[in-house]
Short mmCIF file of C-alpha atoms in Angstrom, two decimals:
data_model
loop_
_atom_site.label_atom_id
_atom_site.label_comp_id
_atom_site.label_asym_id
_atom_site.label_seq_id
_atom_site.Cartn_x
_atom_site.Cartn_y
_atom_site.Cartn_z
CA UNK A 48 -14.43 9.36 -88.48
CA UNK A 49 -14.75 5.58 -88.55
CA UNK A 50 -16.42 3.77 -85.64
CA UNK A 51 -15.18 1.77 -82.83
CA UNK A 52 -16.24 -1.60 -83.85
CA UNK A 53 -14.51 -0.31 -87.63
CA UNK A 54 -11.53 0.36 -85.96
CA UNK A 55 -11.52 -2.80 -84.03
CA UNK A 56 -12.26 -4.78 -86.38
CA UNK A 57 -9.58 -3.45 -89.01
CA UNK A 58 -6.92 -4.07 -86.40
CA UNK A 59 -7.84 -7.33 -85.84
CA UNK A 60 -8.00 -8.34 -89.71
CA UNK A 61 -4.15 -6.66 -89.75
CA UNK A 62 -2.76 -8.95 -86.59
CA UNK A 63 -4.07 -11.76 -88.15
CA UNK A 64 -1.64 -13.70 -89.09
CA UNK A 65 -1.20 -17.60 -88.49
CA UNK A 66 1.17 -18.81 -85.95
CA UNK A 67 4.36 -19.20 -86.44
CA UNK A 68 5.18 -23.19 -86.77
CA UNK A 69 1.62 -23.86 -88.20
CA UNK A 70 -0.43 -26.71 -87.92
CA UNK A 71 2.92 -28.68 -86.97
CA UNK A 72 3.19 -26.88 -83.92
CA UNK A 73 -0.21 -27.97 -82.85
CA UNK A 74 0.54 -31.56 -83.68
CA UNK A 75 3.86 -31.46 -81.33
CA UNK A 76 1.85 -29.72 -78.87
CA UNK A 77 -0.49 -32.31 -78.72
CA UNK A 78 1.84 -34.95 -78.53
CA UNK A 79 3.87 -33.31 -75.41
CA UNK A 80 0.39 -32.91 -73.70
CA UNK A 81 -0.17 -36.44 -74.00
CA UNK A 82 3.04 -36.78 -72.81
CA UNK A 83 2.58 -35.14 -69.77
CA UNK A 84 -0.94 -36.48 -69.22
CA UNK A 85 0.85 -40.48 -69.31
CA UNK A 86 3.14 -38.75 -66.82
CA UNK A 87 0.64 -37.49 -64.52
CA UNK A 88 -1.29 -40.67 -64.73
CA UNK A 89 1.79 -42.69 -63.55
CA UNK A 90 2.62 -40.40 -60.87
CA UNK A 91 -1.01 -40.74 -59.19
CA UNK A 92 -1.12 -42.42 -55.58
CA UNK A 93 2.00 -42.99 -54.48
CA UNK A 94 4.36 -41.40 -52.37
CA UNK A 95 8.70 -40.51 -52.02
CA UNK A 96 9.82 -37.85 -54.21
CA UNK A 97 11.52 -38.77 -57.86
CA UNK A 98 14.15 -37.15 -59.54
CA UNK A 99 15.74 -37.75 -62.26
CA UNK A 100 19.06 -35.76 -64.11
CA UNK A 101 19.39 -35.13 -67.57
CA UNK A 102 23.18 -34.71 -68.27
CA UNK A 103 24.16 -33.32 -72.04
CA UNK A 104 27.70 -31.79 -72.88
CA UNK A 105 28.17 -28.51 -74.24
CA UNK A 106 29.35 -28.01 -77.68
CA UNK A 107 32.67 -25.75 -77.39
CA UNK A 108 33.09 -22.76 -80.02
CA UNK A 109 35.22 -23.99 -82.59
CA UNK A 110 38.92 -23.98 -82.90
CA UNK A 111 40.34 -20.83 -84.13
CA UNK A 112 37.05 -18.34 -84.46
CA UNK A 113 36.03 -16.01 -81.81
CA UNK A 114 33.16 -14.66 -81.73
CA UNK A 115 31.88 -10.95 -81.57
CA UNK A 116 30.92 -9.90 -78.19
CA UNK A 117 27.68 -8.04 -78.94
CA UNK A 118 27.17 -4.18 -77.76
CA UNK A 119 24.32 -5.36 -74.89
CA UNK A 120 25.24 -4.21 -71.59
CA UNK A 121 26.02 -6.80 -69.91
CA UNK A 122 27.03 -9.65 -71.69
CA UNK A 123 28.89 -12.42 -71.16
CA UNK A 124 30.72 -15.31 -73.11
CA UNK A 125 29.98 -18.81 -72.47
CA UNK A 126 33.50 -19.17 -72.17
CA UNK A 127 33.06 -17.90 -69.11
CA UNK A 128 32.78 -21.00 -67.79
CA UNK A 129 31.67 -21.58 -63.59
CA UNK A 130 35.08 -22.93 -61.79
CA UNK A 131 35.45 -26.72 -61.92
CA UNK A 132 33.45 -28.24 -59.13
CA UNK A 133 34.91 -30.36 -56.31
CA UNK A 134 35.13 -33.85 -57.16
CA UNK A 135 31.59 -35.60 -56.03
CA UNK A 136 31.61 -37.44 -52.35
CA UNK A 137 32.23 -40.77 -52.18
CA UNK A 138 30.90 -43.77 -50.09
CA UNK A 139 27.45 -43.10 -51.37
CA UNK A 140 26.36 -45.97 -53.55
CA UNK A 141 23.75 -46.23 -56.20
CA UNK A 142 22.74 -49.19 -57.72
CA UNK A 143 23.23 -49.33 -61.80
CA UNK A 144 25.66 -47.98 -64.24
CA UNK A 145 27.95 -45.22 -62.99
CA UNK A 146 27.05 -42.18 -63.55
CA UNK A 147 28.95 -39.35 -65.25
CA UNK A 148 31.22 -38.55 -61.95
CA UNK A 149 32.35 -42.17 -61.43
CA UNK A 150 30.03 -44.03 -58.64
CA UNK A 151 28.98 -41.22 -56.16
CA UNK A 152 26.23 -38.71 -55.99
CA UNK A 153 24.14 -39.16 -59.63
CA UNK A 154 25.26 -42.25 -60.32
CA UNK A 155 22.37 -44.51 -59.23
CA UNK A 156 21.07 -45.02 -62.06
CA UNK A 157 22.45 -44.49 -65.63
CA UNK A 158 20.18 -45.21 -68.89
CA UNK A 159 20.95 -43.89 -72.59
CA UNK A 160 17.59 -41.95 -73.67
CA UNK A 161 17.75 -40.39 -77.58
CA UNK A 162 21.38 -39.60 -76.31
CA UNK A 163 20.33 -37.75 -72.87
CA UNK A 164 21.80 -39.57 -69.94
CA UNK A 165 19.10 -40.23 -66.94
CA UNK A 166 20.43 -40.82 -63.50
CA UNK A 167 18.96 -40.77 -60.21
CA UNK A 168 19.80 -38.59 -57.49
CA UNK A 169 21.39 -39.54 -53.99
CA UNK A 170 18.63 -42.23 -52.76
CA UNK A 171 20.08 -41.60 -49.19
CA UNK A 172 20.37 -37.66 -48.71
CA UNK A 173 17.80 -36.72 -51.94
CA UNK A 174 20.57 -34.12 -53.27
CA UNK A 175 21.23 -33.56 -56.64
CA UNK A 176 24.37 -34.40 -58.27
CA UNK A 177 27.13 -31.89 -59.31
CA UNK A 178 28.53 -29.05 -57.34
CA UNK A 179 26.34 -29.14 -54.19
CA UNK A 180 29.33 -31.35 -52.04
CA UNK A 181 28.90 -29.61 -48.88
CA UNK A 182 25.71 -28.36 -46.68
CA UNK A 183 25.84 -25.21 -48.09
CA UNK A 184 26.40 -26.09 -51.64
CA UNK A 185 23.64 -28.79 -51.27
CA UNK A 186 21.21 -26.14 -49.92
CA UNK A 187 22.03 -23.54 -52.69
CA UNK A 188 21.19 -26.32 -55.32
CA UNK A 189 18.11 -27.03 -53.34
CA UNK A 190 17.11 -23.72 -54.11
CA UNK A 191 17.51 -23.13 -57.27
CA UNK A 192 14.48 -25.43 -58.37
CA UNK A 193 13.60 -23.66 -61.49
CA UNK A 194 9.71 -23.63 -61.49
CA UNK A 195 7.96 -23.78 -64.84
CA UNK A 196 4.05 -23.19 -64.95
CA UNK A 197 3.48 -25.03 -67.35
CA UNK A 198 4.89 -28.39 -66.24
CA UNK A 199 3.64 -27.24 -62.58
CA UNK A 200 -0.11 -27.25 -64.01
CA UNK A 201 0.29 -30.42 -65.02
CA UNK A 202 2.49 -32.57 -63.18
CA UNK A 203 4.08 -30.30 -60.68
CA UNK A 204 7.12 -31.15 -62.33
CA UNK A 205 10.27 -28.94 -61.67
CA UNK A 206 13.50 -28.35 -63.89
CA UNK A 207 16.92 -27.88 -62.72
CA UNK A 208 19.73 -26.37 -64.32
CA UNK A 209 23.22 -27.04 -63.30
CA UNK A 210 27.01 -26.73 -64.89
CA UNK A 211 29.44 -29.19 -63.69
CA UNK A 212 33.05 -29.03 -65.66
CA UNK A 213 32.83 -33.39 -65.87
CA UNK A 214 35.55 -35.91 -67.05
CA UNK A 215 34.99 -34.53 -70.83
CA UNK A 216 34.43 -30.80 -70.64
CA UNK A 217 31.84 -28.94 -68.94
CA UNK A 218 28.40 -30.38 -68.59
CA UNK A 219 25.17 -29.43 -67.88
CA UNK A 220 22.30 -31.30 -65.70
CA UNK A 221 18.49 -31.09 -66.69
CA UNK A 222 16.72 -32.18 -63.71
CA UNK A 223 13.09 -32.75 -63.55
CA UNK A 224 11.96 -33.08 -59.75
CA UNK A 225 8.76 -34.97 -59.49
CA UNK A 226 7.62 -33.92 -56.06
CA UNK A 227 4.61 -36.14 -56.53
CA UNK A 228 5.36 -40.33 -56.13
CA UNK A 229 6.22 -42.80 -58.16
CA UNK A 230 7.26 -41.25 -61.21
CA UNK A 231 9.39 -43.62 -63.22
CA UNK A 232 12.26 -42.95 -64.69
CA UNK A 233 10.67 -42.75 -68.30
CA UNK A 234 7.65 -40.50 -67.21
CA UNK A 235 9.96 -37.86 -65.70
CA UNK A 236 12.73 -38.01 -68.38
CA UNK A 237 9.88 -37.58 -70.76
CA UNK A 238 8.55 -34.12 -68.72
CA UNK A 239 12.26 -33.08 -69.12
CA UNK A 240 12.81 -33.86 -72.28
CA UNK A 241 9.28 -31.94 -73.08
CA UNK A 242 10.83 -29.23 -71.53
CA UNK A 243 14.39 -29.29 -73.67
CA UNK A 244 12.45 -30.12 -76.84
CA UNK A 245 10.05 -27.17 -76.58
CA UNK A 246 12.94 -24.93 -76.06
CA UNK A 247 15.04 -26.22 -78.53
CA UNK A 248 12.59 -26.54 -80.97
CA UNK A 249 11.87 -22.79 -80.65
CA UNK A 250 15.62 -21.88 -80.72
CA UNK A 251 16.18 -23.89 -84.12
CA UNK A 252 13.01 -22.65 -85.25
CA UNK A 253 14.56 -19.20 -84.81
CA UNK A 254 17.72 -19.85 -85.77
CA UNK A 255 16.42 -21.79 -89.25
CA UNK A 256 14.24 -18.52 -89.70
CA UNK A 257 17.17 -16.84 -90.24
CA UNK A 258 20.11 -18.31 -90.81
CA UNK A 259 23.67 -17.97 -89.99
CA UNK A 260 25.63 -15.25 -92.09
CA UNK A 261 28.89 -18.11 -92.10
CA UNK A 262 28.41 -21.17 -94.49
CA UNK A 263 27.57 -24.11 -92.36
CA UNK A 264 26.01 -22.99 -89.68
CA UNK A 265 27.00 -21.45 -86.48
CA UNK A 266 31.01 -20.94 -85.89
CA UNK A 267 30.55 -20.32 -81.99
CA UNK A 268 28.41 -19.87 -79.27
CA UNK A 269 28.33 -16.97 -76.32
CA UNK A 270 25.28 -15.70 -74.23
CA UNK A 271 24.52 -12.66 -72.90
CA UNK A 272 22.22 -11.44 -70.08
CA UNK A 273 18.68 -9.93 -71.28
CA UNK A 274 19.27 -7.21 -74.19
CA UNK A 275 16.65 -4.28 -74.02
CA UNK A 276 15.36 -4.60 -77.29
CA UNK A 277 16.02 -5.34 -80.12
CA UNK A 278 18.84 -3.93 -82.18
CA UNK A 279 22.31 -3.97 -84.18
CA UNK A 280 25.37 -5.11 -82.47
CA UNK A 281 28.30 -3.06 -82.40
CA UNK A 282 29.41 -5.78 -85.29
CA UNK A 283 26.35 -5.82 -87.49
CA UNK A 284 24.38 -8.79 -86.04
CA UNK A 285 21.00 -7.99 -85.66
CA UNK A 286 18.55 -8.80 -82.21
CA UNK A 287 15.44 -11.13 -82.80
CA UNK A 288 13.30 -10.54 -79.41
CA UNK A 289 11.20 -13.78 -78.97
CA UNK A 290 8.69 -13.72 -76.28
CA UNK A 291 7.52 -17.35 -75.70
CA UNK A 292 5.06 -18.89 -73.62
CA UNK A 293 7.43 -19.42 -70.86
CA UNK A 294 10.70 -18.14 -71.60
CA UNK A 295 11.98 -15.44 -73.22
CA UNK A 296 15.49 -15.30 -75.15
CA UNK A 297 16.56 -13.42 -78.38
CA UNK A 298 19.52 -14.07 -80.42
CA UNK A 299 21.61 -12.40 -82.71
CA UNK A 300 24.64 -13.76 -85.21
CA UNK A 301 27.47 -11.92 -85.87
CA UNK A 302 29.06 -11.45 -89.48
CA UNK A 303 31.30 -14.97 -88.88
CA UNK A 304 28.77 -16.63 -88.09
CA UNK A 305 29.02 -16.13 -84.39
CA UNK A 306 25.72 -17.06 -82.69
CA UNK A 307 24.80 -15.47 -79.31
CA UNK A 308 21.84 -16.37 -77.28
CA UNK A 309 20.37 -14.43 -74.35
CA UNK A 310 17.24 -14.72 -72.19
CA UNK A 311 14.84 -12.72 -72.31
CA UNK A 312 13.11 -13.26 -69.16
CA UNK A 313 13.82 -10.35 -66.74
CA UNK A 314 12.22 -12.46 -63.49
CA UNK A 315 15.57 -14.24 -63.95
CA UNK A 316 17.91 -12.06 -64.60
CA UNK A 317 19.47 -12.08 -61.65
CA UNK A 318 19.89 -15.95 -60.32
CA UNK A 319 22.08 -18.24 -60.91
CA UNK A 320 19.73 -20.14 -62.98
CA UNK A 321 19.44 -18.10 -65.54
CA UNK A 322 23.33 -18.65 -66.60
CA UNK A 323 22.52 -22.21 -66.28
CA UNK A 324 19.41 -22.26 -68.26
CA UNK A 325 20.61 -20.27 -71.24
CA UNK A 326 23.82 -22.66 -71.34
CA UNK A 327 21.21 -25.59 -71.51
CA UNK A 328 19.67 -24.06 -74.08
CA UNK A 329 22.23 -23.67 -76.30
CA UNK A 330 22.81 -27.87 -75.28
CA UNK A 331 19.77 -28.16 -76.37
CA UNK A 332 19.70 -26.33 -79.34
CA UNK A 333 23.25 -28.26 -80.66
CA UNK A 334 21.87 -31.46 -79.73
CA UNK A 335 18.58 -31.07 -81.53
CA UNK A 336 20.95 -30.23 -84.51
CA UNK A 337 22.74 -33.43 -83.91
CA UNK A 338 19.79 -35.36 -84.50
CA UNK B 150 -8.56 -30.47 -88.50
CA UNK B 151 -6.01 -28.96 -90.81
CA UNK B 152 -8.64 -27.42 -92.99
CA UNK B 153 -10.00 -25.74 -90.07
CA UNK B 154 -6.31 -24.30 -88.84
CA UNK B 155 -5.99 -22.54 -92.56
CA UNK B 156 -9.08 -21.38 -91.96
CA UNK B 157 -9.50 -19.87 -88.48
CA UNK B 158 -5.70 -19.76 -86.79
CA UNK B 159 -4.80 -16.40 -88.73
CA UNK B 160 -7.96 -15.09 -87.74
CA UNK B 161 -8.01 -16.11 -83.67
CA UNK B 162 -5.20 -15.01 -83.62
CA UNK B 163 -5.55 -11.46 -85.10
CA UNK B 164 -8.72 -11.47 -82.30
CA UNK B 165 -6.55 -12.33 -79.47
CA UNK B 166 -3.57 -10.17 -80.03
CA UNK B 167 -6.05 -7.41 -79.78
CA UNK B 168 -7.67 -8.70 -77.07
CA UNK B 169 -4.47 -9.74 -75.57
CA UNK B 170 -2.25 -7.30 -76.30
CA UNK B 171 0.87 -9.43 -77.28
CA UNK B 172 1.08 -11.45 -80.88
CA UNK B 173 3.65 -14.24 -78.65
CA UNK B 174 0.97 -15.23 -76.17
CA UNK B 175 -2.35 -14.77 -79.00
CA UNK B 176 0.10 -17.65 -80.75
CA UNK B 177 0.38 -19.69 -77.77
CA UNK B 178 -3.05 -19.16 -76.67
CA UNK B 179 -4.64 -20.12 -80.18
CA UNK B 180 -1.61 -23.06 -80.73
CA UNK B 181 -2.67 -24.46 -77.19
CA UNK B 182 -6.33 -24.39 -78.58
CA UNK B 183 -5.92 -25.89 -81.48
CA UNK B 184 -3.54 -28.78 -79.31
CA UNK B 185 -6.31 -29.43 -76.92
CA UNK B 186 -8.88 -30.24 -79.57
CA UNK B 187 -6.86 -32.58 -81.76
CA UNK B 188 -7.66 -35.29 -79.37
CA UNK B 189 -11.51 -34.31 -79.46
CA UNK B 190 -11.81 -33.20 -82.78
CA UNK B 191 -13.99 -36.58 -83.69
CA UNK B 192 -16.58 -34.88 -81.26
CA UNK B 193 -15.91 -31.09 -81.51
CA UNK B 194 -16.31 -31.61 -85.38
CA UNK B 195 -19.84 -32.19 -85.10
CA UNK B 196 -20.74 -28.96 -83.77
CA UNK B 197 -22.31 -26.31 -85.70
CA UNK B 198 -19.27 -23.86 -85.09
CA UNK B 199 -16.14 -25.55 -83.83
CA UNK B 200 -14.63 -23.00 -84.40
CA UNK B 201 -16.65 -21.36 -81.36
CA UNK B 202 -15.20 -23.66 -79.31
CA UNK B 203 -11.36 -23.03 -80.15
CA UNK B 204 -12.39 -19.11 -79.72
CA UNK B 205 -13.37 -20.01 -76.34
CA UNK B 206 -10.54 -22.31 -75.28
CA UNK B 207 -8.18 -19.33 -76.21
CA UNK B 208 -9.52 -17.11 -75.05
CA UNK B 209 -10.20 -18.05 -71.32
CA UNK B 210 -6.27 -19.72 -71.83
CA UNK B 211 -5.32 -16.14 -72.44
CA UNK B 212 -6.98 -14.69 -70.07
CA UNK B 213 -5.90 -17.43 -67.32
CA UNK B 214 -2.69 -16.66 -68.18
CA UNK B 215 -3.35 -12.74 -68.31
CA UNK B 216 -4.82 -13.32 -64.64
CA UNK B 217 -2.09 -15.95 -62.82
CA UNK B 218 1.48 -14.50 -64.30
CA UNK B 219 0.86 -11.61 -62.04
CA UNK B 220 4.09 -9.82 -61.56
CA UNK B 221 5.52 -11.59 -64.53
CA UNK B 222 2.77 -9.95 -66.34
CA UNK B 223 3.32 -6.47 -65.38
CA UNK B 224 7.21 -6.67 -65.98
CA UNK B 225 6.41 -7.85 -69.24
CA UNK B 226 3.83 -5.83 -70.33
CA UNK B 227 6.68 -2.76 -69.79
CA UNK B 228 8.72 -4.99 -72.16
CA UNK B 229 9.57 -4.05 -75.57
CA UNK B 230 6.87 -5.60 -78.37
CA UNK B 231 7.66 -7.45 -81.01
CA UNK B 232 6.73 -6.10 -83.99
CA UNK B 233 5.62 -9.07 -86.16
CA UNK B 234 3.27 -7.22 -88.45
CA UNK B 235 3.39 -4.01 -91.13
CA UNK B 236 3.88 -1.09 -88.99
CA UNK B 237 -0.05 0.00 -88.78
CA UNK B 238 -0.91 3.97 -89.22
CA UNK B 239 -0.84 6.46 -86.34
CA UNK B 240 -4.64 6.05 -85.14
CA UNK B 241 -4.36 2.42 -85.06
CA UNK B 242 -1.56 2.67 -82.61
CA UNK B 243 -3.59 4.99 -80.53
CA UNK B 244 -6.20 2.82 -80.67
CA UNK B 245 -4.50 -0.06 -79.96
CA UNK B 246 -2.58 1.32 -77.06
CA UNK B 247 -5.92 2.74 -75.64
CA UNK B 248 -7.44 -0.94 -75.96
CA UNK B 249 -4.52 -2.61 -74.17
CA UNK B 250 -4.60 0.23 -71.17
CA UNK B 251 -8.40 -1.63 -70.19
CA UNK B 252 -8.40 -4.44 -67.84
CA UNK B 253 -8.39 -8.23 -69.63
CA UNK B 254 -11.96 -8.47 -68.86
CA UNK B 255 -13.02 -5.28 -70.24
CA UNK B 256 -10.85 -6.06 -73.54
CA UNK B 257 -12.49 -8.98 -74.10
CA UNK B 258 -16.01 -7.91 -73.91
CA UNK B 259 -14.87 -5.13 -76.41
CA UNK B 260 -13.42 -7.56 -78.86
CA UNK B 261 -15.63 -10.54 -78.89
CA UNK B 262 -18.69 -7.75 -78.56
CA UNK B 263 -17.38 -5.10 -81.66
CA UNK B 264 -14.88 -7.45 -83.48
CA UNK B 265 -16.71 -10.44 -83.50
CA UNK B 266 -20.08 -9.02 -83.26
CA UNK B 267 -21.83 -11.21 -80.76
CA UNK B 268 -24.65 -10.29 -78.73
CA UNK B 269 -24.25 -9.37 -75.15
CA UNK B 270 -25.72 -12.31 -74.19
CA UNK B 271 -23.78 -14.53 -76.44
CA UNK B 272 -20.12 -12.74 -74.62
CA UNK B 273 -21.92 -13.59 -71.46
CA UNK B 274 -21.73 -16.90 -72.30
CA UNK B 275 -18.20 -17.13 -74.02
CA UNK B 276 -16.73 -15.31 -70.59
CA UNK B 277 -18.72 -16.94 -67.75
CA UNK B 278 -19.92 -13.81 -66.73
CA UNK B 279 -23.59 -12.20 -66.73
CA UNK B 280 -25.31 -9.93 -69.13
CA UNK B 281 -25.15 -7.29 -67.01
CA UNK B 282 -21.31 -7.72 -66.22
CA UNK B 283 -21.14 -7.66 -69.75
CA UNK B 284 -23.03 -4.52 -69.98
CA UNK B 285 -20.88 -3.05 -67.56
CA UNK B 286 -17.60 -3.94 -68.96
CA UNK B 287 -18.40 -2.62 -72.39
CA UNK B 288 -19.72 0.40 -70.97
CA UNK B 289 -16.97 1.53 -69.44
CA UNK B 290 -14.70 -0.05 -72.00
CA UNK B 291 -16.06 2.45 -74.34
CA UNK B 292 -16.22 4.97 -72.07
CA UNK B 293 -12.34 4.79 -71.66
CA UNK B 294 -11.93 4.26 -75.15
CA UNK B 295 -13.82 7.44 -75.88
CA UNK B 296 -11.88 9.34 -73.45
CA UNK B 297 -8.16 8.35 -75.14
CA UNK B 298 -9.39 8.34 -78.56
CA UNK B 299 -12.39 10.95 -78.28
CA UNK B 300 -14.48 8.31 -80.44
CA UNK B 301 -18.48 8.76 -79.94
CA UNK B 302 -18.78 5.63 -77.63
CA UNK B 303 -22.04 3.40 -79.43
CA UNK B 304 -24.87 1.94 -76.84
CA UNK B 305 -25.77 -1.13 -76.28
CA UNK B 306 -27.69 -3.38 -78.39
#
């Protein structure tokens, strides 16, 4: 019988295996740490709160195809779609551009960043724009911070993911809370965008892994609550599991070309966030395919 | 630098999926490393062993991580595994399952100590712990190895 440190040693030669996105992975790495050092250094010594809201619009399945609702218990198309939200309040004045929901709540600031829209929150009540009109709406918003370690280790930043149906279609808000002073604008976009990026760059990493069955890519988009494992769908697709650093989704394509996403992280199953956050990633995903 | 990733990424990472139990986190562990010495490469690059120091960013990242995630941890450690390598034989999955049932700490003294082959002292040093923490945790490391897998546990050097 072969000895411990044999045995050890042979399973350690068979896991190893370089990481998936190679040496490029460490480069963009390095660059979003340096990122979120600049960040941190801008934030030092100062004192109100900083927000800032990343607004991107969803990408709506094509006309005419509908995609395969895979056999995971639970699951859900993104048509499903939260109810339109009550027109934002009014009287509450920003200074800059308008925002996305005409002059009110978000609209304090507007500036075009690599296509994300940036705009402050309420200076006067510190709310978030989009559905949180009334007291109770506002604190239900409030708590739905979505806390990410990593960005919490480094800047103590916080991400925020909301649905709004807006003047276009439905959107979705990114917001990065800086609970830490004076973050600019540009230092807490970029600690949101490092957030989207790193997410989207895993999804399209995925999703260029293996491609779509359909010619040109994916012919519409659903999501679905965490699967158990991985698997076949009642149509054929086929369940990659990914377990990230931070958050965990899979994803599976049906035979059109149907792609549907689903978290993977089981902490979240449950809030409201979740649905929010897997939306944004599929934003995310579409707009780093944009690029 | 990039000479040093062909080199040494496939191979930290093999070390710390054993010693972490999951191939996702090994990757971000060792991809973390690897990101953190970029900037200092112009100074790590003069050491004698640089890759000594990656092995020892990754694996106190993993084992951070290992120790803050808490519940996160345990849900996920009940999670389904990603198979991202050939399907290894029956004794390796015993094996492997028996090494993953010790706590972090005692994993790690196993791997760096029987994998890697340094000297109790030298895992003392890698881990921030004493020798005879060290001592300990491979002791009973063994001893619980020996128990699932009925392998003759070795002594210490």
């Amino acid at each position: 019988m072969p000895d411990l440190t044999e045995l050890l040693t042979d399973s350690a030669a068979r896991h190893a295996v370089a990481p998936r996105g190679g040496f490029a992975d460490v480069e963009q790495r390095a660059s979003r740490n340096r990122k979120r050092k600049a960040a941190l250094v801008a934030v030092l010594g100062s004192g109100a709160a900083a927000v800032v809201v990343l607004v991107a619009s969803t990408v709506a399945p094509r006309a005419g195809v509908q995609p395969d609702q895979p056999s995971i218990p639970g699951s859900e198309s993104s048509a499903q779609q939260p109810p339109p939200c009550p027109p934002p309040p009014r009287g509450v004045q920003g200074a800059g551009e308008p925002g996305p929901y005409g002059s009110g709540l978000g609209s304090a600031v507007a500036a075009e960043l690599d296509g994300w829209r940036v705009s402050a929150p309420d200076p006067r009540t510190g709310d978030f724009p989009g559905c949180a009109s009334s007291g109770e709406e506002r604190a239900k918003a409030r708590a739905v911070h979505y806390p990410l370690a990593d960005y919490d280790a480094v800047v103590g930043g916080r991400v925020q993911v909301e649905t709004q149906a807006g003047p276009s279609g439905p959107t979705i808000q990114l917001t990065t809370a800086r609970y830490t002073p004076s973050l600019t604008e540009d230092d807490a976009a970029a600690v949101a965008r490092g957030f989207l990026d790193q997410q989207a760059e895993e999804l399209r990493q995925m999703i260029a892994q293996n491609p779509s069955p359909a010619p040109g890519g994916p012919t519409a988009v659903s999501v679905a609550t965490a699967p158990e494992s991985e698997g076949k769908t009642a149509s054929g697709g086929h369940w990659w599991i990914y377990r990230g650093q931070q958050n965990k989704f899979g994803f599976a394509w049906t035979p059109n070309g149907a792609l549907t996403v689903a978290r993977m992280d089981p902490d979240l199953q449950t809030d409201e966030a979740t649905r929010w956050l897997r939306d944004a990633l599929l934003a995310a995903a579409e707009f780093q395919a944009s690029r | 630098m990039a000479s040093l990733y062909a080199a040494s990424a496939g191979r930290l990472t093999g070390l710390l999926t054993l010693m972490g139990g999951d191939r996702a986190e090994a990757e971000d562990a060792v991809q973390d490393a690897f990101a953190a010495l970029l900037p200092r490469w112009d100074h790590v690059r003069r050491y004698d062993d640089p890759e000594a120091w990656l092995r020892q960013v990754a694996v106190r990242r993993l084992l951070n991580r290992k120790r803050h995630l808490g519940r996160r941890q345990r849900i996920l450690g009940a999670a389904p595994r990603a198979e991202l390598v050939p399907e290894p034989g029956a004794d390796r999955v015993d094996l492997e399952a028996a090494l993953w049932a010790l706590p972090p700490q005692q994993r790690a003294a196993v791997v760096l100590h029987h994998v890697l082959g340094l000297p109790v002292d030298a895992v003392a040093a890698e881990l921030h712990v004493a020798v005879g923490t060290v001592k300990s945790r491979l002791s009973r490391g063994r001893a619980s190895l020996a128990a699932h897998l009925r392998v003759e546990a070795e002594h210490d050097a």
